[in-house]
Amino acid sequence: MTAEQAAPGGVARSGPTTAPATAPTGPGTEQQQAGGAGRVSVEQHRREVEALLGPVLADRSVERVALADALDRVLASDLLAPVDLPAFRSSQMDGYAVRSADVAGASGTSPVVLPVVAEIPAGPGGPAVLAPGTAARIMTGAVVPEGSDAVVPVEDTDAVRFGAHATGAARGSVGTDVGVLASRGAGELVRDVGTDVRGGDLVLAAGTRLGPQHLAAAASCGVPSLEVRARVRVAVVSTGTEVVAPGEPAATGQVYDANLPGLVAAARRAGAEVALTGRTGDDPGELAALLARAAQASDLVLTSGGVSQGAYEVVKDTLGDGVTFRSVAMQPGGPQGFGTHHGTPILTFPGNPVSAQVSFAVFARPLLERAAGLGAREDETRTVTAAIDSPPAKRQMLRGRTAPGGAVEVVGGAGSHLVATMAAADVLIEVPEGVARVEEGENVRVVRL
């Protein structure tokens, strides 16, 4: 376990870092830990992680969930309308159902006066056929009676007290007359059958990430549940005796755990289901018991901390030959581990909070999003607002934010404990291996956060 450099009661676990600067100018923490040798490339580690997780993440099964539980899930099969929508002719507005022929030529100076013979509220049941030369007081969404082919909105009549229930006393109520002040053509303000969708029409396509508007469309078709892709079950474990949960007292030498809530949120945003979470100290027995439960409950286990070159690296000490620990030529996030534990794939990330977030974004998020059916994120290229110096032996993943005009600027320094600057970032700025300097105005690849 690495030494803690954050102030007592700080925001997250951290270890040795480079000095804060716009960008690192020399070897950083992970290179020192690896002794400058034995590192693998980001691409190699990514390929091997993908090979490990491929069988687990491919061909996800399908499950049916209630609409209330379907938000942000990915639709597994096309939803076809089971019925016509609307299923009956209905009024678009509050007003009067009429025959268009009866109100032809109506105007404010020459109103057409019709007797009001019925009142039709929205609700079950069909109204009586409307006789020629009469009108029916009708509410929005109510069934338009046979015999009528148009609706005159109340604003185009001389009706009074339309909003009150008909009493027979007010003009425009049942048993009185209504003056129509504007003509309406056949079909005006009438929602006809099937004008939204016809039975059998495609309402939602497979692969749609379900938002509120999609769930509303399904509900309007009378569909109570949807087939969605089953989510990858992820367990998240945070380690370190120095780590305490936010809200608990933090003694000198202890820090608040940013990794457990951060990785849980990242996994959920990537379309996974978080099946188990846990936090342990540096006791291998305690961690072993938690990891056994995590492996049983999930398809993938993520851990943070305990993978560097210190004397108390509990994750390295606990996991056996099934997990490979290595240094990846990436900063932050050099110390990595991957393998299986109790038959379940496991990825072990560094304990520094920025390193953990970057590691997830680079190695885990693309695979989880693909398994969830969310599709691949397109690479983006932006220009930088200022020159960036970078150690050429390692790929830099610098925190950045979008500047006016779409260019990006580095936020904070290179220290992987600087979690507050991660909150100010909306992208990671990637400086590849072999590049010692990026000049102002040059293009870089960015990874959206």
Short mmCIF file of C-alpha atoms in Angstrom, two decimals:
data_model
loop_
_atom_site.label_atom_id
_atom_site.label_comp_id
_atom_site.label_asym_id
_atom_site.label_seq_id
_atom_site.Cartn_x
_atom_site.Cartn_y
_atom_site.Cartn_z
CA MET A 1 0.00 0.00 0.00
CA THR A 2 1.34 3.43 -0.84
CA ALA A 3 1.75 6.23 1.65
CA GLU A 4 -1.13 8.63 2.19
CA GLN A 5 -0.44 12.18 1.11
CA ALA A 6 -3.85 13.78 1.48
CA ALA A 7 -4.54 15.98 4.48
CA PRO A 8 -6.48 14.38 7.36
CA GLY A 9 -10.13 14.23 6.46
CA GLY A 10 -9.27 14.62 2.76
CA VAL A 11 -11.44 13.49 -0.11
CA ALA A 12 -9.90 10.23 -1.26
CA ARG A 13 -7.12 7.69 -0.95
CA SER A 14 -3.93 8.65 -2.75
CA GLY A 15 -0.29 7.77 -3.11
CA PRO A 16 2.95 9.27 -4.41
CA THR A 17 2.26 11.72 -7.21
CA THR A 18 4.05 14.04 -9.49
CA ALA A 19 4.07 17.69 -8.54
CA PRO A 20 0.91 19.52 -9.62
CA ALA A 21 1.49 21.29 -12.93
CA THR A 22 -0.27 21.92 -16.19
CA ALA A 23 1.14 18.62 -17.39
CA PRO A 24 3.83 16.23 -16.12
CA THR A 25 7.37 16.90 -17.21
CA GLY A 26 8.97 13.66 -16.15
CA PRO A 27 8.30 10.09 -15.01
CA GLY A 28 5.35 9.81 -12.67
CA THR A 29 4.18 7.58 -9.88
CA GLU A 30 3.43 4.44 -11.85
CA GLN A 31 6.70 4.54 -13.79
CA GLN A 32 8.62 4.80 -10.52
CA GLN A 33 6.63 1.89 -9.11
CA ALA A 34 7.46 -0.23 -12.12
CA GLY A 35 11.11 0.69 -12.01
CA GLY A 36 10.82 1.96 -15.57
CA ALA A 37 10.69 -1.57 -16.94
CA GLY A 38 8.17 -4.28 -17.66
CA ARG A 39 5.34 -1.96 -18.67
CA VAL A 40 2.81 -3.00 -21.28
CA SER A 41 1.04 -0.69 -23.68
CA VAL A 42 -2.48 0.57 -23.16
CA GLU A 43 -3.54 -1.28 -26.29
CA GLN A 44 -2.14 -4.59 -25.10
CA HIS A 45 -3.82 -4.33 -21.71
CA ARG A 46 -7.08 -3.27 -23.33
CA ARG A 47 -6.97 -6.25 -25.73
CA GLU A 48 -6.31 -8.72 -22.93
CA VAL A 49 -9.06 -7.25 -20.74
CA GLU A 50 -11.47 -7.49 -23.68
CA ALA A 51 -10.47 -11.10 -24.29
CA LEU A 52 -11.10 -11.86 -20.62
CA LEU A 53 -14.49 -10.20 -20.52
CA GLY A 54 -15.63 -11.05 -24.06
CA PRO A 55 -17.38 -14.34 -23.29
CA VAL A 56 -19.11 -12.85 -20.26
CA LEU A 57 -20.27 -9.66 -21.95
CA ALA A 58 -21.24 -11.07 -25.34
CA ASP A 59 -24.78 -12.13 -26.27
CA ARG A 60 -26.49 -10.79 -23.18
CA SER A 61 -29.77 -12.47 -22.35
CA VAL A 62 -33.16 -10.78 -22.47
CA GLU A 63 -35.50 -10.06 -19.59
CA ARG A 64 -38.94 -8.51 -19.32
CA VAL A 65 -39.35 -5.61 -16.93
CA ALA A 66 -42.25 -3.38 -15.95
CA LEU A 67 -42.32 0.09 -17.49
CA ALA A 68 -41.54 1.56 -14.08
CA ASP A 69 -38.22 -0.31 -14.10
CA ALA A 70 -37.33 0.21 -17.77
CA LEU A 71 -35.86 3.73 -17.70
CA ASP A 72 -32.40 3.81 -19.32
CA ARG A 73 -32.60 0.11 -20.20
CA VAL A 74 -31.95 -0.96 -23.79
CA LEU A 75 -34.88 -2.42 -25.74
CA ALA A 76 -34.10 -5.96 -26.87
CA SER A 77 -36.81 -6.34 -29.53
CA ASP A 78 -38.97 -4.09 -31.68
CA LEU A 79 -42.17 -2.88 -30.07
CA LEU A 80 -45.06 -2.99 -32.54
CA ALA A 81 -48.30 -1.21 -31.78
CA PRO A 82 -50.86 -3.78 -30.60
CA VAL A 83 -53.76 -1.40 -31.35
CA ASP A 84 -54.60 1.64 -33.42
CA LEU A 85 -53.88 4.96 -31.74
CA PRO A 86 -56.18 6.73 -31.24
CA ALA A 87 -58.49 3.75 -30.91
CA PHE A 88 -61.60 5.93 -31.43
CA ARG A 89 -62.47 9.34 -32.84
CA SER A 90 -61.90 11.94 -30.15
CA SER A 91 -62.05 15.69 -29.71
CA GLN A 92 -58.85 17.72 -29.79
CA MET A 93 -60.36 20.59 -27.82
CA ASP A 94 -63.17 21.59 -25.50
CA GLY A 95 -66.03 22.78 -27.67
CA TYR A 96 -69.00 21.51 -29.65
CA ALA A 97 -69.30 18.49 -31.92
CA VAL A 98 -71.17 19.49 -35.07
CA ARG A 99 -71.78 18.58 -38.70
CA SER A 100 -69.44 20.75 -40.77
CA ALA A 101 -72.22 21.31 -43.28
CA ASP A 102 -74.36 22.85 -40.53
CA VAL A 103 -71.79 25.55 -39.68
CA ALA A 104 -70.64 26.43 -43.19
CA GLY A 105 -70.45 30.19 -43.52
CA ALA A 106 -70.69 30.89 -39.79
CA SER A 107 -68.98 34.09 -38.65
CA GLY A 108 -69.00 36.62 -35.87
CA THR A 109 -71.41 38.81 -37.77
CA SER A 110 -73.53 35.94 -38.99
CA PRO A 111 -73.45 33.16 -36.35
CA VAL A 112 -75.11 29.81 -36.85
CA VAL A 113 -77.30 29.01 -33.86
CA LEU A 114 -77.69 25.30 -32.95
CA PRO A 115 -79.54 23.62 -30.07
CA VAL A 116 -77.22 21.78 -27.62
CA VAL A 117 -78.68 18.32 -27.21
CA ALA A 118 -75.97 16.44 -25.28
CA GLU A 119 -72.89 16.78 -23.13
CA ILE A 120 -70.00 14.36 -23.74
CA PRO A 121 -67.27 14.12 -21.08
CA ALA A 122 -64.05 12.14 -21.57
CA GLY A 123 -64.63 8.63 -20.31
CA PRO A 124 -65.96 5.20 -21.21
CA GLY A 125 -68.97 4.63 -23.40
CA GLY A 126 -70.13 5.92 -26.75
CA PRO A 127 -72.50 8.90 -27.13
CA ALA A 128 -75.72 8.85 -29.09
CA VAL A 129 -75.71 9.69 -32.78
CA LEU A 130 -75.83 13.45 -33.33
CA ALA A 131 -78.84 14.55 -35.34
CA PRO A 132 -78.41 17.06 -38.18
CA GLY A 133 -78.81 20.68 -37.13
CA THR A 134 -77.75 20.08 -33.52
CA ALA A 135 -74.56 20.33 -31.44
CA ALA A 136 -73.11 18.37 -28.53
CA ARG A 137 -71.01 19.98 -25.81
CA ILE A 138 -67.78 17.92 -25.81
CA MET A 139 -64.60 17.81 -23.74
CA THR A 140 -61.03 17.24 -24.88
CA GLY A 141 -60.41 13.52 -25.42
CA ALA A 142 -64.08 12.57 -25.44
CA VAL A 143 -65.60 10.32 -28.10
CA VAL A 144 -66.88 12.30 -31.10
CA PRO A 145 -70.41 11.09 -31.78
CA GLU A 146 -71.47 9.51 -35.02
CA GLY A 147 -73.24 12.04 -37.19
CA SER A 148 -70.70 14.79 -36.46
CA ASP A 149 -67.48 15.35 -38.39
CA ALA A 150 -65.98 18.46 -36.77
CA VAL A 151 -65.44 20.19 -33.45
CA VAL A 152 -65.90 23.92 -32.94
CA PRO A 153 -63.68 25.13 -30.06
CA VAL A 154 -65.46 27.00 -27.33
CA GLU A 155 -63.48 30.14 -28.25
CA ASP A 156 -65.35 30.22 -31.57
CA THR A 157 -68.80 30.22 -29.95
CA ASP A 158 -70.87 32.56 -27.80
CA ALA A 159 -71.15 29.97 -25.00
CA VAL A 160 -70.81 31.19 -21.41
CA ARG A 161 -69.64 29.28 -18.32
CA PHE A 162 -68.35 26.41 -20.48
CA GLY A 163 -66.16 25.10 -17.69
CA ALA A 164 -69.14 24.45 -15.38
CA HIS A 165 -71.25 21.32 -15.60
CA ALA A 166 -74.26 21.86 -17.84
CA THR A 167 -77.26 23.08 -15.85
CA GLY A 168 -79.58 24.12 -18.64
CA ALA A 169 -79.35 27.74 -17.47
CA ALA A 170 -76.27 29.06 -19.27
CA ARG A 171 -76.15 29.61 -23.00
CA GLY A 172 -74.25 26.72 -24.59
CA SER A 173 -75.40 24.20 -22.00
CA VAL A 174 -77.59 21.20 -22.67
CA GLY A 175 -81.11 22.36 -23.43
CA THR A 176 -80.06 25.80 -24.67
CA ASP A 177 -78.66 27.11 -27.92
CA VAL A 178 -75.06 27.92 -28.89
CA GLY A 179 -73.99 30.44 -31.46
CA VAL A 180 -71.16 29.20 -33.71
CA LEU A 181 -68.97 32.15 -34.79
CA ALA A 182 -66.62 30.40 -37.24
CA SER A 183 -67.00 27.62 -39.80
CA ARG A 184 -65.14 24.31 -39.53
CA GLY A 185 -64.35 21.80 -42.25
CA ALA A 186 -64.86 18.07 -42.06
CA GLY A 187 -62.28 16.45 -39.76
CA GLU A 188 -61.13 19.67 -38.11
CA LEU A 189 -60.14 19.24 -34.44
CA VAL A 190 -61.12 15.57 -34.59
CA ARG A 191 -58.48 12.95 -33.81
CA ASP A 192 -59.29 10.13 -36.19
CA VAL A 193 -58.63 6.44 -35.57
CA GLY A 194 -55.02 5.41 -36.24
CA THR A 195 -53.70 8.90 -37.01
CA ASP A 196 -50.88 8.36 -34.49
CA VAL A 197 -50.03 4.73 -35.27
CA ARG A 198 -51.81 1.77 -36.79
CA GLY A 199 -51.83 -1.64 -35.18
CA GLY A 200 -48.62 -3.41 -36.26
CA ASP A 201 -46.67 -0.19 -36.85
CA LEU A 202 -43.19 0.12 -35.34
CA VAL A 203 -43.35 2.20 -32.16
CA LEU A 204 -39.87 1.57 -30.69
CA ALA A 205 -36.92 -0.07 -32.41
CA ALA A 206 -34.70 -2.65 -30.76
CA GLY A 207 -31.57 -1.00 -29.41
CA THR A 208 -33.37 2.10 -28.17
CA ARG A 209 -32.14 3.35 -24.82
CA LEU A 210 -35.43 3.94 -23.11
CA GLY A 211 -36.19 7.46 -21.98
CA PRO A 212 -39.36 8.91 -20.51
CA GLN A 213 -40.79 9.62 -23.96
CA HIS A 214 -40.32 6.00 -25.02
CA LEU A 215 -42.00 4.65 -21.90
CA ALA A 216 -44.90 7.04 -22.42
CA ALA A 217 -45.30 5.78 -25.99
CA ALA A 218 -45.33 2.17 -24.80
CA ALA A 219 -47.85 2.98 -22.08
CA SER A 220 -50.13 4.75 -24.56
CA CYS A 221 -50.26 1.50 -26.52
CA GLY A 222 -51.40 -0.36 -23.39
CA VAL A 223 -48.05 -2.16 -23.04
CA PRO A 224 -47.23 -2.77 -19.34
CA SER A 225 -43.73 -4.25 -19.75
CA LEU A 226 -40.88 -4.41 -22.24
CA GLU A 227 -38.17 -6.86 -23.26
CA VAL A 228 -34.78 -5.35 -22.48
CA ARG A 229 -31.22 -6.52 -22.55
CA ALA A 230 -30.11 -8.02 -19.27
CA ARG A 231 -27.57 -5.81 -17.53
CA VAL A 232 -24.10 -6.93 -16.59
CA ARG A 233 -23.99 -7.44 -12.83
CA VAL A 234 -21.01 -5.63 -11.36
CA ALA A 235 -19.59 -5.79 -7.83
CA VAL A 236 -17.50 -2.85 -6.60
CA VAL A 237 -15.03 -3.25 -3.73
CA SER A 238 -12.97 -0.42 -2.22
CA THR A 239 -9.96 -1.25 -0.04
CA GLY A 240 -7.67 0.47 2.45
CA THR A 241 -7.54 0.83 6.22
CA GLU A 242 -7.16 4.56 5.73
CA VAL A 243 -10.46 4.83 3.83
CA VAL A 244 -13.71 5.75 5.59
CA ALA A 245 -17.19 6.26 4.24
CA PRO A 246 -18.36 9.83 3.62
CA GLY A 247 -20.24 11.02 6.67
CA GLU A 248 -18.17 9.00 9.14
CA PRO A 249 -15.55 10.64 11.40
CA ALA A 250 -12.13 10.74 9.70
CA ALA A 251 -9.14 10.59 12.02
CA THR A 252 -5.72 11.93 11.14
CA GLY A 253 -4.36 9.66 8.42
CA GLN A 254 -7.80 8.70 7.14
CA VAL A 255 -9.52 9.94 4.00
CA TYR A 256 -13.04 9.79 2.64
CA ASP A 257 -13.65 7.08 0.09
CA ALA A 258 -14.25 8.57 -3.37
CA ASN A 259 -13.78 5.28 -5.20
CA LEU A 260 -16.79 3.28 -4.06
CA PRO A 261 -19.42 5.90 -4.94
CA GLY A 262 -17.47 6.99 -8.02
CA LEU A 263 -17.10 3.51 -9.53
CA VAL A 264 -20.65 2.51 -8.61
CA ALA A 265 -21.97 5.56 -10.45
CA ALA A 266 -19.67 4.94 -13.42
CA ALA A 267 -20.82 1.31 -13.71
CA ARG A 268 -24.48 2.30 -13.59
CA ARG A 269 -24.03 5.01 -16.19
CA ALA A 270 -22.35 2.42 -18.43
CA GLY A 271 -25.52 0.34 -18.30
CA ALA A 272 -24.52 -2.16 -15.62
CA GLU A 273 -26.40 -3.30 -12.56
CA VAL A 274 -24.46 -2.92 -9.33
CA ALA A 275 -25.15 -6.18 -7.54
CA LEU A 276 -22.86 -5.76 -4.53
CA THR A 277 -20.70 -3.09 -2.94
CA GLY A 278 -18.24 -3.31 -0.11
CA ARG A 279 -15.36 -1.61 1.66
CA THR A 280 -12.56 -3.35 3.56
CA GLY A 281 -9.34 -2.48 5.32
CA ASP A 282 -5.99 -4.15 4.72
CA ASP A 283 -6.91 -7.52 6.22
CA PRO A 284 -6.54 -10.21 3.50
CA GLY A 285 -9.01 -12.50 5.25
CA GLU A 286 -11.68 -9.82 5.36
CA LEU A 287 -11.09 -8.97 1.70
CA ALA A 288 -11.06 -12.63 0.66
CA ALA A 289 -14.48 -13.19 2.23
CA LEU A 290 -15.90 -10.08 0.54
CA LEU A 291 -14.43 -11.01 -2.85
CA ALA A 292 -15.92 -14.49 -2.60
CA ARG A 293 -19.38 -12.98 -2.10
CA ALA A 294 -18.74 -10.47 -4.88
CA ALA A 295 -17.73 -13.18 -7.34
CA GLN A 296 -20.86 -15.17 -6.56
CA ALA A 297 -23.17 -12.17 -6.93
CA SER A 298 -21.80 -10.66 -10.14
CA ASP A 299 -20.54 -11.11 -13.67
CA LEU A 300 -17.60 -8.74 -13.07
CA VAL A 301 -15.78 -7.56 -9.96
CA LEU A 302 -14.08 -4.16 -9.80
CA THR A 303 -11.67 -3.28 -6.99
CA SER A 304 -9.79 -0.13 -6.10
CA GLY A 305 -6.55 0.16 -4.15
CA GLY A 306 -3.97 -2.36 -3.03
CA VAL A 307 -2.26 -2.96 -6.39
CA SER A 308 0.88 -0.82 -6.24
CA GLN A 309 4.38 -1.56 -4.92
CA GLY A 310 3.93 -0.79 -1.22
CA ALA A 311 4.15 -3.10 1.76
CA TYR A 312 0.40 -3.34 2.39
CA GLU A 313 -1.09 -4.10 -1.01
CA VAL A 314 -4.06 -6.11 0.19
CA VAL A 315 -5.55 -6.86 -3.24
CA LYS A 316 -2.24 -8.25 -4.53
CA ASP A 317 -1.73 -10.14 -1.30
CA THR A 318 -5.20 -11.70 -1.43
CA LEU A 319 -5.63 -12.69 -5.05
CA GLY A 320 -3.74 -15.73 -6.28
CA ASP A 321 -2.42 -16.95 -9.59
CA GLY A 322 -5.68 -16.19 -11.36
CA VAL A 323 -4.92 -12.47 -11.50
CA THR A 324 -2.09 -10.77 -13.40
CA PHE A 325 -0.70 -7.56 -11.91
CA ARG A 326 1.29 -5.27 -14.15
CA SER A 327 2.25 -1.71 -14.93
CA VAL A 328 0.56 -0.17 -17.96
CA ALA A 329 2.23 2.69 -19.81
CA MET A 330 -0.51 5.12 -18.83
CA GLN A 331 -0.66 8.01 -16.41
CA PRO A 332 -2.66 8.15 -14.25
CA GLY A 333 -3.71 4.55 -13.81
CA GLY A 334 -0.47 2.61 -14.37
CA PRO A 335 -0.89 -0.21 -11.82
CA GLN A 336 -3.51 -2.62 -13.13
CA GLY A 337 -4.65 -6.16 -12.52
CA PHE A 338 -6.97 -8.51 -14.39
CA GLY A 339 -7.97 -12.14 -14.25
CA THR A 340 -10.58 -14.35 -12.60
CA HIS A 341 -11.47 -15.01 -8.99
CA HIS A 342 -13.76 -17.90 -8.10
CA GLY A 343 -14.51 -18.12 -11.83
CA THR A 344 -15.62 -14.49 -12.15
CA PRO A 345 -13.63 -11.88 -14.12
CA ILE A 346 -12.03 -9.22 -11.95
CA LEU A 347 -10.38 -5.90 -12.79
CA THR A 348 -8.24 -4.25 -10.12
CA PHE A 349 -7.70 -0.50 -10.33
CA PRO A 350 -5.34 1.79 -8.41
CA GLY A 351 -6.58 3.45 -5.25
CA ASN A 352 -5.93 7.03 -6.26
CA PRO A 353 -9.40 8.36 -7.13
CA VAL A 354 -8.50 9.93 -10.47
CA SER A 355 -6.55 6.80 -11.43
CA ALA A 356 -9.57 4.66 -10.62
CA GLN A 357 -11.91 6.83 -12.70
CA VAL A 358 -9.51 6.99 -15.64
CA SER A 359 -8.91 3.23 -15.47
CA PHE A 360 -12.63 2.57 -15.61
CA ALA A 361 -13.12 4.97 -18.54
CA VAL A 362 -10.28 3.44 -20.56
CA PHE A 363 -10.59 -0.28 -19.81
CA ALA A 364 -14.07 -1.07 -18.47
CA ARG A 365 -16.59 1.49 -19.70
CA PRO A 366 -16.41 0.72 -23.46
CA LEU A 367 -16.99 -2.99 -22.82
CA LEU A 368 -19.87 -2.46 -20.40
CA GLU A 369 -21.56 0.03 -22.72
CA ARG A 370 -21.26 -2.38 -25.62
CA ALA A 371 -22.69 -5.23 -23.54
CA ALA A 372 -25.60 -3.01 -22.54
CA GLY A 373 -26.29 -2.23 -26.19
CA LEU A 374 -25.48 1.44 -25.78
CA GLY A 375 -23.20 1.55 -28.82
CA ALA A 376 -19.63 2.70 -29.14
CA ARG A 377 -18.64 6.26 -28.36
CA GLU A 378 -17.18 7.98 -31.35
CA ASP A 379 -13.65 9.29 -31.03
CA GLU A 380 -13.44 13.05 -30.85
CA THR A 381 -10.59 15.28 -31.92
CA ARG A 382 -10.18 18.75 -30.45
CA THR A 383 -7.51 21.44 -30.47
CA VAL A 384 -5.68 22.38 -27.27
CA THR A 385 -5.62 25.92 -25.92
CA ALA A 386 -2.05 25.68 -24.62
CA ALA A 387 1.05 23.55 -25.12
CA ILE A 388 1.28 20.29 -23.15
CA ASP A 389 4.53 18.59 -22.15
CA SER A 390 4.31 14.84 -21.63
CA PRO A 391 6.70 11.98 -20.73
CA PRO A 392 7.05 10.14 -24.07
CA ALA A 393 7.28 6.70 -22.46
CA LYS A 394 3.68 6.83 -21.23
CA ARG A 395 0.23 7.72 -22.48
CA GLN A 396 -1.12 10.70 -20.62
CA MET A 397 -4.84 10.91 -19.81
CA LEU A 398 -5.12 14.48 -18.60
CA ARG A 399 -8.23 16.00 -17.15
CA GLY A 400 -9.60 18.64 -19.47
CA ARG A 401 -12.58 20.85 -20.03
CA THR A 402 -14.15 22.30 -23.10
CA ALA A 403 -13.29 25.95 -23.68
CA PRO A 404 -15.38 28.46 -25.66
CA GLY A 405 -15.28 27.49 -29.31
CA GLY A 406 -14.87 23.77 -28.61
CA ALA A 407 -11.13 23.60 -27.90
CA VAL A 408 -9.96 21.88 -24.72
CA GLU A 409 -7.76 23.01 -21.87
CA VAL A 410 -5.99 21.07 -19.15
CA VAL A 411 -7.62 21.25 -15.72
CA GLY A 412 -5.32 21.06 -12.70
CA GLY A 413 -2.12 19.09 -12.53
CA ALA A 414 -1.00 15.54 -13.11
CA GLY A 415 -1.43 14.32 -9.54
CA SER A 416 -3.79 11.36 -9.42
CA HIS A 417 -5.09 12.43 -6.01
CA LEU A 418 -6.47 15.73 -7.35
CA VAL A 419 -10.07 14.56 -7.39
CA ALA A 420 -11.55 18.07 -7.21
CA THR A 421 -10.10 18.88 -10.63
CA MET A 422 -11.72 15.70 -11.97
CA ALA A 423 -15.05 17.25 -11.04
CA ALA A 424 -14.18 20.30 -13.17
CA ALA A 425 -13.37 18.15 -16.21
CA ASP A 426 -15.73 17.04 -18.96
CA VAL A 427 -13.13 15.18 -21.08
CA LEU A 428 -9.87 13.31 -20.79
CA ILE A 429 -7.16 14.69 -23.06
CA GLU A 430 -5.07 11.85 -24.50
CA VAL A 431 -1.40 12.41 -25.27
CA PRO A 432 -0.08 9.17 -26.82
CA GLU A 433 3.18 7.42 -26.13
CA GLY A 434 6.11 8.80 -28.07
CA VAL A 435 4.84 12.38 -27.93
CA ALA A 436 6.86 14.68 -25.67
CA ARG A 437 5.02 17.89 -26.49
CA VAL A 438 1.72 18.99 -28.00
CA GLU A 439 1.80 22.55 -29.26
CA GLU A 440 -0.97 25.07 -28.79
CA GLY A 441 -3.62 24.64 -31.49
CA GLU A 442 -2.65 21.05 -32.33
CA ASN A 443 -5.24 18.29 -32.37
CA VAL A 444 -5.60 15.71 -29.61
CA ARG A 445 -8.00 12.84 -29.06
CA VAL A 446 -10.43 13.34 -26.18
CA VAL A 447 -12.54 10.88 -24.24
CA ARG A 448 -15.84 12.36 -23.04
CA LEU A 449 -16.58 11.85 -19.36
#
